[in-house]
Each structure stands twice: as structure tokens, then as C-alpha cells.
Amino acid sequence: MWLKPEEVLLKNALKLWVTERSNDFFLLQRRRGHGEPTGRITGLLVGALDTVLDSNARVTPFRILLQVPGSQISWVIASGAAIEEVNKHWDWLVHNLLHSLSVFENKEDVASFVKGKVKGLIAEEVRSRQAAQEDDPEKFREALLKFELHFGLPSSEKLVTYYSCCCWKGRVPRQGFLYLSINHVAFYSFLLGKEVKFVIPWAEVTRLERVSTGLMTEAIRVSTRLRQREFSMFLNLEEAFLVIGQLADISVRRLLDSEGLELDRVLQQPTRITKRILEEQALREYVLALFRLPRGERLHEVVSCSVWTPHARCHTAGTLYTTDSYLCFSSRDEGNCILLIPLSEVLSIEKAESTSPLPNPIIVSIRTKKAFQLIELQDRDELVERLNSRLRALQWKWSMFRSRKGSRSTRSPTPYYTFYYDTGCSDEEEIEEQVLRNTVNSEALMTAFHQNQPGTNGNKNMEQVKERLWEDHFSEFGRGVHMFRTEKIQRLIAMGIPESLRGELWMTLSDASSDLESHQGYYISMVQQSMGHNNLATEEIERDLHRSLPDHPAFQNPTGIAALRRVLTAYAHRNPKIGYCQSMNILASVLLLYAKEEEAFWLLVAVCERMLPNYFNRRVIGAQVDQSVFEELISERLPELAEHVPDLSALSSVSLSWFLTLFLSVLPFHSAVCVVDCFFFHGIKAIFQLGLAVLDANAAHLSASTDDGQALMILTSFLDQVGNEESSCPPSSPPAAEETSSSDTDIPAVRHTNITDLINDSYEKFGDLTVQQIERLRCRHRVQVLQAHEDMIKENALRLVIPDVSISAEDLAAVYDLFKTEHFISLYWGDSSSAAAAEAAAWCYSDLSHSFMERQYRLDRPQFKSLYGLLVPWPGGSDQSTDTVANRTFTLMDQDCDNLVSFREFASWLDTLYCEELNEKVRLLYRLHIPPALTESEDDPSLMKSPLLSTNRPLCVNLPSGVESEVKDYQEQLKQMLQDLAKEKEKDVEKPLPPMNQWEFIQFCKTLYSMFHGDPDENDLFQAIAKVTSLVLQIGEVGHRGHSLGSEAASQKQVTPGDAGVDASRGDGSSVAEKEWTVSYAQILASLLTEQVLVNFFEKPVDLSAKIAAAKEKQYHQRAGLLTMQQRTR
């Protein structure tokens, strides 16, 4: 155990202790006499001395000393009763500290550094023990107080956990504590009189890595767009790295892609996140991925047990996972034996008599008259009670569903697979087409189109052999969802599933059969509801129908096309968030060939929502994440290829279609279907393994390739030649492709490869890849992919704005970062309503059909006012005057009255202040003091009553999942587009500014006076503005008298009631414009130009870069303090 460092004299220590291991800084010592042959005089004397002199009457026989070269004083830092325990501490010191101590020039600094590190390890050990005993240990409360004290963040910034570690500053390690909160990672160190502290928002983390360098044996590198930080010397680096990866992933998903990636309900409420919840969520994600369960399943119990496996005639040890609707068992070695039991199949769960060979057994009986025996279950009684409770609830739900279904079926005699269609049409062909469109197929398409399928050589013997092997397997391992899944089934699947069993086994292995059984009639209702709907998804589906396996006769026939249309439109209607994505048509086509239509629908649901989550959407985030994971796997598993191909992104991008279409678009049909077989058994792991095997088989040619195009041709030629046992030649290589490959001298000749051999090769070489490894890699790489999307959004925003402003691209990018940070701060620490409004405002529809949204940051009034105070170039007076002008500026910029300001509008305002000429700056000030920016009641301006959400610009407001907005008619959309274009054209035409009345001019003067406070020429500016004010007032009086004389002459004539109110004043209702005191923008500008000191003030250049740098320093804590005060006043 680690000890609080205590001084000892080395010369005295040598008399009672024997040094076993040593180096320049540490000694491992054994108590003299311990472990020596009994009867030795030295051992007896030391033992007697320990008993007499030591107050505890015992001394641990092993210890570790810290020694400073040239000093007689050492420090005891660890001790132990067994040599194994002390050796573990010694190894940690050697691997994590020893190499780092050589950088210290002063040896006293070495002692201080090591003692501080040991104290941190002790604190972490105590924290771990207390955390296991209580939910809120005292040590954690102390750490929370230090976290709040050191970093000054609001109390709503929840601390999740903390670790003792070192942060490297150049070659010097700084011992301190790493604090992990829901929105930030923070580090604090105070060592040798120097303080080091910094805060990194998770939203700025772009990459997480485990690295090794010369001084650091292993460290965690946290990268942002500006710099990298390395942390090392963790007591448990593996745990720290997992927690850091989880928090970064959760935060980035919540902050950057709340509309695309779904988070668990617990994680959507950051204040509820704790370290324990993170561990539970990591385990839940692993279980969902391993057993490919529905994403909504909750994990309840995790219990070690053994299951009786009849095929092995023994009990297999492993872990039982229970969820809402499943019992899941996995052997200790992942994949060796897997058992999945849906609760819908279970009849009873009972306890059996406990005996010495069968301790604590339970029996799970299922509807197929089979039973499973589980033994060695801890807390068996409680577990059985909870499982039976869930089972009873599920059975009651099923009985209610059946009774409702029965009552509906008595009222509706129409067969479930036939739909109503219009029989009033006289055209027989059109009637036939309608019948095909509305009749659900009850058989797989392959049964009707099998004989004419190209590439089939009529070899039925192989199919019969496979069928017999599977029948033997079923008799030994069971049939259905709850069959035992072992390495034997893996070998059978690698051979290819026989066509007669393929649909059944796909349904079994994916557990789509449970969805089908629990949702009887659901598909039919989806088809009925989607009929007649026209939207972007249905248009894209119609466009792709005839591109789906065009060479297969099933899809050269109206029957196959109609079935494909129904499946795709029904799914788009079921899940409008995904709708339809390219490559879904290819996948659905293959599913329809081997499964009934309704089964194909549920297989598509299983693939899109469970097996390949987040793959099929506009941004294909899930596929891109797996591409990034695949790139890292290439580096790890194929190091020689990675060495010769420095840019692996080209190879990973080539493989995008492999993942999206499960090799269906790149392999000959029969070979690709074998890959789909493996996918339904192993999930995405099968695609990773096969992808690595393909690259490994072509590693030599790829290493010699000179460009990406040649590498693509090598892989294409190889995949075209992959066949199966039933075909003697590659079945579906297009003639054009063959001619190209044979005529290209740069592409090496490729031999025919058997798909079964390729699959077996992938299992042999890369079968050790586990689901847990993939999930952990996905967690880290999701951060990189989302940040890359964020960079693209930023580039697009800047590209639109740069042509319209004179601000440099570098400064504009920095302003964008400030703009985005302001949005994030509201999500971090704002109340729930403001955070929800801010997040909704960040999503904009990108097309007229409102089908696809893109991220666009926009600020509300409080956010804008915060940035205004940081970036306005003039010194400003009181906070009240600054707040007033900021309010007016926001109202002026919010032209569409949605109470939000876009980055483009913000950049245009900033460009006017920093880059425009004097007349434009004065023009802006002038506009701030006339309506609509200025109102007569500044305390309660009408602008504050503007709606939170736009009435003419759509926003994402979390519609109910079952609701799909109707798309406007094309003519209406065209009219709306023309109206918007007309409005934009009107905006571009510069209109003359209306005159300013006397009250408005007084407000204008107040603003100018407040702007001069703090300026070095403050006195001269006050005198100048006094002269200008006097001059403008005189001009206004002259104009007013002129209007008065004119009105007296006009009063002699009779004024009709209709003429009296033609030019009413700006809303006061008391006088007409002819009787008011007014001045124009030109008069004010001319008056200001008479005073050189005012001209100098407005034309004086202001360093925007320095202003931005200062704003970055102030923004966080200024806004945090304001939000904290707002929360306290509520």
C-alpha cells in the first residue's frame, strides 16, 4: 500500500533492512531476517527488537524508499506484507515515474514531485474505497469544493470524477489533479510555488489518443484545434481513458448533433450523470451491440452463472444479462457460446432444488417445450422474483394486445395481405398495376424467380449437403432465436446458408422474428398509411426502384418493384427521421429475395435501427464513424501496409460502400449474399474482419501502388473475382470492367478467390476482434467525425460571409468561434427552457421540403448582448447605456422578427464597426435611434414581446415521433420562393433614412456621450459633441419654424378629415409630421464632420484581433457569472 511519505535516515535503515532492488531514486527493501532460514541470529535479534521497540509490535516486511542522490535522508512511500504487492508498486514507479525524474535539475524538486504524486495516489485509493461504500463520499465533496474554488465555474457544472496525474509542459511534468465534469476537462497543479490550471470544453476536443513517448511510457493525449495536452502517471490509466472517452462522446453528441444521434434518456440530463451511470451506460451499450438488441432496451441485472449446454454435455460459465424483454447469456470468452431468450418465448422461470453439484439452479421453460438450466446464481430468490414480475407484465400486455386484435378482426373480414384499390378504372393494365401495388407478397421473391436467376449452375447437391448439415445442427443446438450460437454455427455460415433456410435464419439471427410476432398487422398499417403520400423520400424511392439489382429478374418484373416500393415507403413512414437513404434499396432488394415481404420489412428495421445505428441518414454519421475505426484497425492489424501507405484515409474511404451496402455493391451477387449471412450472425464485426482480410490479401499490390486510383482498381479487380463454391467462374463481373482490367497494364492479374476461403481467412487472422473493442473505438472516433462535420459547417458559414465583409478570414473564423461558444454556454449553464430554445434555434431546414436540417448557430437577445459588450470597439459608459444600445442593435439586426440573430447578420454588424468608413458607422448609429430599433419605452420595449420562434422561418421543435409534416404543393413552394427572393431584393436596395425627431435625437446624443467615457480625448470629445448638438438643434429649429410658417398658410384652407391623418407621426397619435422638429441623417453627418476630433474618433482604427483575444479571455467567466446570478435570483 502507498504511504504518506515519512523521513528515515538511510544509514540507520541499512542496519535493519536488506536492499533487494534499487535504482537512482528508489530502493525496495526487505526486513532483515524475513524470508531467511530460521534460527539465524540476525533474524532473531531483529524480531525481538521489533517486538520491544515498535509500538504496533509489527513491522511490514517489505517497503519502498525514495532516495535523493547525495543525501542521507530518504522517505518511505510504500510498504507491504507480501513481495507481490510491493513489486506491483515498484513496477508502477519504474514505468511511470523513473524516466520522468531525469528532467529535474534540482534534486530537491525530485523529492517534492514524487511525494506530491504519492499523496495523490493515496487520495485516489481512499476515494475509490469510499466510493464503493457510499454514494457521496467526503473526499469527493472536498474535491468538488476545490474544483469550484480553482476554476470559478457555476454550481450547475457537475463534477463527475477526478484523477491524480501529471500534465506535461514541454519536458517537465506537473503533478496535479484532472477534474472531469459534464461539460469540461480541467487540470490544476500547484507545485514548487508555481500554479498551472486550464479548462478545456468537451465541445472543443477533436481527438483522444493513448500515446507513448521517450519520457512518458503511456499517456492520454487530449487534442483540440489549437493545441494538445498529455496526461500520464494515472493509478489506473485504462479506467481514466475510458471515462474521458465516454464524457467526450456524450458531450459532443449532446452539443453538436442532438438532432441526429439519439442519447439515452439519462444522458440527456447532464446533471444526473455520475461515474456509476457512465459505467452502467458503457455496459449497456456493449450488451446492446453484442446481442444486437433494440436500442430502447434497458439493462437490469448482470449476474455470473453457468448454463447447461447439451451439445457440450457440461455447464458453460459466463454472464447473464437481463433486459426489459430478453435474457442474454455470453460465455467468458466472447463469442464462444451465446444464448438469447426473448421473454415473449418464456412460459415460466422457476427455482429448482439446490444441491452441491447444482448450486442455486433456476429453470427457464419456453414455448417450444424446451428448458434451460442456469446454476451458481447469487441472490437467486430476488433475481427470480424480478424476472417473474417482468414476465407477468409482458404476458398481460400480450393478452391485452391479442384481445384487441381479436375484436378488430371480427369487425374486419378483409385478408391482412390484400388492400383496397380503385376498381372504377376501365384500363385492365392499370387495374393490374394497382393490384400489384397494394397486395403484399406472402412468399419470398426467390421462390418465383429462382429458375431464371443468372449465375445458378443447377448444382443442387451442394444445397442438399448444406441443408443436411443445418438439420443436424438444429437437432443438436436447437432451432429458433434461442438456439445456442457457437463456433460451429460460425463455420456453417462461412460456407453459405442454403437458400431454403436463408430467410428463416436471417430472421432468427437478427431476432427480427420477435418484432414480427409482437407487431402483428403493423406492416400492413404502415403500407396503408403511406399510400398516396408524396414527399422527398417517396420521390427518391421511385427514382431508385429500378436501380436495385437491375440484373436480377425479380426486379425486372412489376411484382418485385411493387414489393420493394411498399417496403421502402412503409419504413420511411415508420421512421421519418431516417426516411430513405441511398443503399437502403439494395439492401431491401436482397432481403425481399429470401424473406417474405413483411419479414423483409422487419429485417430492414433490425438493420437500420439496431445492427447499423446512425448509418442511414443524410450525413451517414454511423458509417463515417466506422470508417474512422476501420482506419485505426488497419494501422494496428496491418502495420506493414500502414507503413507503405501513409494516408490510410484513402483506403478507408474506398471501403465506405462496403459498410453501407454490406459488400452487396462490390462483390458478385452470390458471394455478397454469403457476407450478408455472416453479418446477421456477427453484426458489424463481420464487415470489419472481411474488410481487413481483403486489404491483407492485396497488401503487396497496395503497398506498391502509386496513387489512390490505382489502389481502387486493385481492390475492384480483386472483389470482382471473388466467387463461391457453386460457380466455377466469377458470376457477375460486368464485361466492360473485365476489358478495362485486362487492358490496364498497371493492374496485376487477380486469381479467382473463393468467398468461403476469404471469410475463413478473416476469422482466422482477425477473429480476435471483439464487440467491446469496436464499441470503445466507436466512442472515441465519433468525437473526431462530429468535429470534422463541425469544421465543414464552419467553412460553409465563413464561405458565405467572407465575400460580403472586409474582416480578414482569420479574424472572422475567430469571431465564429466566439459566436458558437456563446451558444454552448447557454447549453452548459442556462435553465432547461433557454437551453432547449437555444438548441432548437441551432437547426435550420436546408430545403423547401423541410426534410433535411443543417446546423446553423444563432443567438438570442441575452447571448447577443453578452457578445456585444465583449466586441464593441468604443469604451462605453455605464452598463445601463451599453445594455440599451445592445438591445436596439439586436432589434435592428433581427429583421425577420424571430428573436434570433444569425452569424451572417452578426458579422455584417461587426464589419460596419471595424472596417467601414465614418459615414457608414454614423449611419448605423442613426438607424439605432429611429424605429424599429428605438421605442418610446426603453424599460419595456415592444421588441421584447416578439415571439421566441419565427413565424416565417422554420425551426426544429421536437415534433412527436409519429407525426410527419405534410409537404406543400409545388406551386405554393414556388410562390413562397419568389416572395422570399423579392424580399431579399428589397433588402439589397438602400432606402433613404426617415428623419429623426427631437426625442430620438436626444437619445442619439446620450449614446454619443456614453461612447466617449474612458477615451484619452474624453474632454475634447465632450466639447466637440456639445458644439455639434447645438448646431443640429439650431438646424432643427430652423426647419421647424419653416414648417410652422407653411402650416399657418395651409390652415387657412379647409382640411378634410380624410387628409388630416395621411402622414401620422411614429405612433404617438398627437401630431403630424409637418408640425414636428426633425433632422435628417445628412444634416447630422455634415455637423459631425465639422469637428475633427469626432472624425478622428470614428476613423481611428481598432485592432479587431486584440479585441477578439481579450473577448476569449473574458467570455467564459463573464457569462458564467451572469448565468449564476440569474439562477440565484430565481
mmCIF file of N, CA and C in Angstrom, residues 322-374:
data_model
loop_
_atom_site.group_PDB
_atom_site.id
_atom_site.type_symbol
_atom_site.label_atom_id
_atom_site.label_comp_id
_atom_site.label_asym_id
_atom_site.label_seq_id
_atom_site.Cartn_x
_atom_site.Cartn_y
_atom_site.Cartn_z
ATOM 1 N N THR A 322 -29.903 -9.385 -18.092
ATOM 2 C CA THR A 322 -31.356 -9.325 -18.234
ATOM 3 C C THR A 322 -31.760 -7.906 -18.615
ATOM 4 N N THR A 323 -32.658 -7.802 -19.596
ATOM 5 C CA THR A 323 -33.169 -6.502 -20.039
ATOM 6 C C THR A 323 -34.686 -6.513 -19.949
ATOM 7 N N ASP A 324 -35.316 -5.504 -20.483
ATOM 8 C CA ASP A 324 -36.780 -5.413 -20.424
ATOM 9 C C ASP A 324 -37.451 -6.639 -21.032
ATOM 10 N N SER A 325 -36.910 -7.112 -22.157
ATOM 11 C CA SER A 325 -37.614 -8.156 -22.912
ATOM 12 C C SER A 325 -36.763 -9.365 -23.234
ATOM 13 N N TYR A 326 -35.548 -9.467 -22.666
ATOM 14 C CA TYR A 326 -34.655 -10.562 -23.049
ATOM 15 C C TYR A 326 -33.874 -11.098 -21.851
ATOM 16 N N LEU A 327 -33.519 -12.392 -21.956
ATOM 17 C CA LEU A 327 -32.484 -12.994 -21.126
ATOM 18 C C LEU A 327 -31.322 -13.306 -22.061
ATOM 19 N N CYS A 328 -30.146 -12.775 -21.762
ATOM 20 C CA CYS A 328 -28.990 -12.908 -22.646
ATOM 21 C C CYS A 328 -27.843 -13.547 -21.876
ATOM 22 N N PHE A 329 -27.235 -14.551 -22.472
ATOM 23 C CA PHE A 329 -26.089 -15.217 -21.837
ATOM 24 C C PHE A 329 -24.913 -15.205 -22.800
ATOM 25 N N SER A 330 -23.723 -14.894 -22.266
ATOM 26 C CA SER A 330 -22.491 -14.927 -23.049
ATOM 27 C C SER A 330 -21.430 -15.635 -22.227
ATOM 28 N N SER A 331 -20.711 -16.551 -22.872
ATOM 29 C CA SER A 331 -19.627 -17.245 -22.183
ATOM 30 C C SER A 331 -18.504 -16.269 -21.856
ATOM 31 N N ARG A 332 -17.577 -16.716 -21.015
ATOM 32 C CA ARG A 332 -16.491 -15.831 -20.585
ATOM 33 C C ARG A 332 -15.660 -15.352 -21.757
ATOM 34 N N ASP A 333 -15.420 -16.240 -22.704
ATOM 35 C CA ASP A 333 -14.742 -15.841 -23.931
ATOM 36 C C ASP A 333 -15.808 -15.393 -24.919
ATOM 37 N N GLU A 334 -15.813 -14.093 -25.233
ATOM 38 C CA GLU A 334 -16.869 -13.518 -26.056
ATOM 39 C C GLU A 334 -17.010 -14.259 -27.376
ATOM 40 N N GLY A 335 -18.218 -14.724 -27.677
ATOM 41 C CA GLY A 335 -18.492 -15.371 -28.943
ATOM 42 C C GLY A 335 -18.426 -16.879 -28.925
ATOM 43 N N ASN A 336 -17.824 -17.478 -27.892
ATOM 44 C CA ASN A 336 -17.737 -18.950 -27.854
ATOM 45 C C ASN A 336 -19.105 -19.599 -27.695
ATOM 46 N N CYS A 337 -19.934 -18.998 -26.863
ATOM 47 C CA CYS A 337 -21.294 -19.522 -26.675
ATOM 48 C C CYS A 337 -22.199 -18.362 -26.296
ATOM 49 N N ILE A 338 -23.209 -18.131 -27.119
ATOM 50 C CA ILE A 338 -24.155 -17.040 -26.883
ATOM 51 C C ILE A 338 -25.564 -17.620 -26.922
ATOM 52 N N LEU A 339 -26.397 -17.163 -25.973
ATOM 53 C CA LEU A 339 -27.782 -17.616 -25.890
ATOM 54 C C LEU A 339 -28.678 -16.397 -25.705
ATOM 55 N N LEU A 340 -29.704 -16.302 -26.534
ATOM 56 C CA LEU A 340 -30.640 -15.186 -26.476
ATOM 57 C C LEU A 340 -32.050 -15.743 -26.328
ATOM 58 N N ILE A 341 -32.725 -15.374 -25.213
ATOM 59 C CA ILE A 341 -34.076 -15.876 -24.939
ATOM 60 C C ILE A 341 -35.018 -14.687 -24.804
ATOM 61 N N PRO A 342 -35.874 -14.420 -25.795
ATOM 62 C CA PRO A 342 -36.886 -13.361 -25.622
ATOM 63 C C PRO A 342 -37.895 -13.776 -24.549
ATOM 64 N N LEU A 343 -38.253 -12.853 -23.692
ATOM 65 C CA LEU A 343 -39.242 -13.157 -22.654
ATOM 66 C C LEU A 343 -40.590 -13.529 -23.257
ATOM 67 N N SER A 344 -40.842 -13.079 -24.488
ATOM 68 C CA SER A 344 -42.105 -13.444 -25.133
ATOM 69 C C SER A 344 -42.178 -14.939 -25.423
ATOM 70 N N GLU A 345 -41.013 -15.639 -25.443
ATOM 71 C CA GLU A 345 -40.980 -17.076 -25.672
ATOM 72 C C GLU A 345 -41.036 -17.871 -24.367
ATOM 73 N N VAL A 346 -40.918 -17.186 -23.237
ATOM 74 C CA VAL A 346 -40.788 -17.865 -21.944
ATOM 75 C C VAL A 346 -42.163 -18.168 -21.364
ATOM 76 N N LEU A 347 -42.318 -19.400 -20.881
ATOM 77 C CA LEU A 347 -43.539 -19.782 -20.170
ATOM 78 C C LEU A 347 -43.403 -19.579 -18.665
ATOM 79 N N SER A 348 -42.250 -19.967 -18.114
ATOM 80 C CA SER A 348 -42.079 -19.845 -16.666
ATOM 81 C C SER A 348 -40.593 -19.781 -16.321
ATOM 82 N N ILE A 349 -40.328 -19.181 -15.163
ATOM 83 C CA ILE A 349 -38.978 -19.122 -14.602
ATOM 84 C C ILE A 349 -39.099 -19.601 -13.159
ATOM 85 N N GLU A 350 -38.500 -20.752 -12.860
ATOM 86 C CA GLU A 350 -38.714 -21.386 -11.562
ATOM 87 C C GLU A 350 -37.387 -21.745 -10.908
ATOM 88 N N LYS A 351 -37.423 -21.762 -9.587
ATOM 89 C CA LYS A 351 -36.259 -22.210 -8.824
ATOM 90 C C LYS A 351 -36.312 -23.731 -8.674
ATOM 91 N N ALA A 352 -35.140 -24.359 -8.754
ATOM 92 C CA ALA A 352 -35.039 -25.801 -8.533
ATOM 93 C C ALA A 352 -34.285 -26.037 -7.232
ATOM 94 N N GLU A 353 -34.301 -27.292 -6.783
ATOM 95 C CA GLU A 353 -33.642 -27.622 -5.529
ATOM 96 C C GLU A 353 -32.123 -27.498 -5.675
ATOM 97 N N SER A 354 -31.542 -26.833 -4.713
ATOM 98 C CA SER A 354 -30.097 -26.598 -4.746
ATOM 99 C C SER A 354 -29.354 -27.799 -4.165
ATOM 100 N N THR A 355 -28.360 -28.296 -4.907
ATOM 101 C CA THR A 355 -27.515 -29.393 -4.450
ATOM 102 C C THR A 355 -26.060 -28.988 -4.623
ATOM 103 N N SER A 356 -25.170 -29.799 -4.087
ATOM 104 C CA SER A 356 -23.752 -29.457 -4.201
ATOM 105 C C SER A 356 -23.266 -29.463 -5.648
ATOM 106 N N PRO A 357 -23.684 -30.407 -6.517
ATOM 107 C CA PRO A 357 -23.244 -30.298 -7.909
ATOM 108 C C PRO A 357 -23.983 -29.209 -8.683
ATOM 109 N N LEU A 358 -25.223 -28.864 -8.242
ATOM 110 C CA LEU A 358 -26.032 -27.850 -8.932
ATOM 111 C C LEU A 358 -26.476 -26.784 -7.939
ATOM 112 N N PRO A 359 -25.586 -25.861 -7.573
ATOM 113 C CA PRO A 359 -25.948 -24.846 -6.587
ATOM 114 C C PRO A 359 -26.845 -23.762 -7.183
ATOM 115 N N ASN A 360 -27.869 -23.386 -6.452
ATOM 116 C CA ASN A 360 -28.779 -22.287 -6.798
ATOM 117 C C ASN A 360 -29.256 -22.349 -8.248
ATOM 118 N N PRO A 361 -29.908 -23.435 -8.669
ATOM 119 C CA PRO A 361 -30.339 -23.522 -10.071
ATOM 120 C C PRO A 361 -31.694 -22.855 -10.291
ATOM 121 N N ILE A 362 -31.911 -22.398 -11.517
ATOM 122 C CA ILE A 362 -33.240 -21.971 -11.956
ATOM 123 C C ILE A 362 -33.498 -22.618 -13.313
ATOM 124 N N ILE A 363 -34.777 -22.836 -13.621
ATOM 125 C CA ILE A 363 -35.186 -23.467 -14.868
ATOM 126 C C ILE A 363 -36.030 -22.470 -15.651
ATOM 127 N N VAL A 364 -35.632 -22.203 -16.896
ATOM 128 C CA VAL A 364 -36.373 -21.295 -17.778
ATOM 129 C C VAL A 364 -37.049 -22.156 -18.846
ATOM 130 N N SER A 365 -38.382 -22.224 -18.802
ATOM 131 C CA SER A 365 -39.140 -23.029 -19.758
ATOM 132 C C SER A 365 -39.684 -22.131 -20.861
ATOM 133 N N ILE A 366 -39.577 -22.606 -22.104
ATOM 134 C CA ILE A 366 -40.033 -21.804 -23.236
ATOM 135 C C ILE A 366 -41.158 -22.518 -23.961
ATOM 136 N N ARG A 367 -41.771 -21.845 -24.932
ATOM 137 C CA ARG A 367 -42.990 -22.347 -25.561
ATOM 138 C C ARG A 367 -42.757 -23.549 -26.457
ATOM 139 N N THR A 368 -41.528 -23.772 -26.897
ATOM 140 C CA THR A 368 -41.241 -24.926 -27.761
ATOM 141 C C THR A 368 -40.978 -26.192 -26.957
ATOM 142 N N LYS A 369 -41.413 -26.180 -25.688
ATOM 143 C CA LYS A 369 -41.289 -27.335 -24.792
ATOM 144 C C LYS A 369 -39.831 -27.696 -24.509
ATOM 145 N N LYS A 370 -39.019 -26.681 -24.457
ATOM 146 C CA LYS A 370 -37.633 -26.848 -24.049
ATOM 147 C C LYS A 370 -37.398 -26.048 -22.789
ATOM 148 N N ALA A 371 -36.302 -26.345 -22.105
ATOM 149 C CA ALA A 371 -35.972 -25.647 -20.868
ATOM 150 C C ALA A 371 -34.463 -25.442 -20.803
ATOM 151 N N PHE A 372 -34.083 -24.366 -20.143
ATOM 152 C CA PHE A 372 -32.677 -24.044 -19.943
ATOM 153 C C PHE A 372 -32.396 -24.014 -18.444
ATOM 154 N N GLN A 373 -31.270 -24.596 -18.067
ATOM 155 C CA GLN A 373 -30.887 -24.661 -16.658
ATOM 156 C C GLN A 373 -29.701 -23.728 -16.409
ATOM 157 N N LEU A 374 -29.866 -22.846 -15.422
ATOM 158 C CA LEU A 374 -28.804 -21.922 -15.023
ATOM 159 C C LEU A 374 -28.467 -22.205 -13.563
#
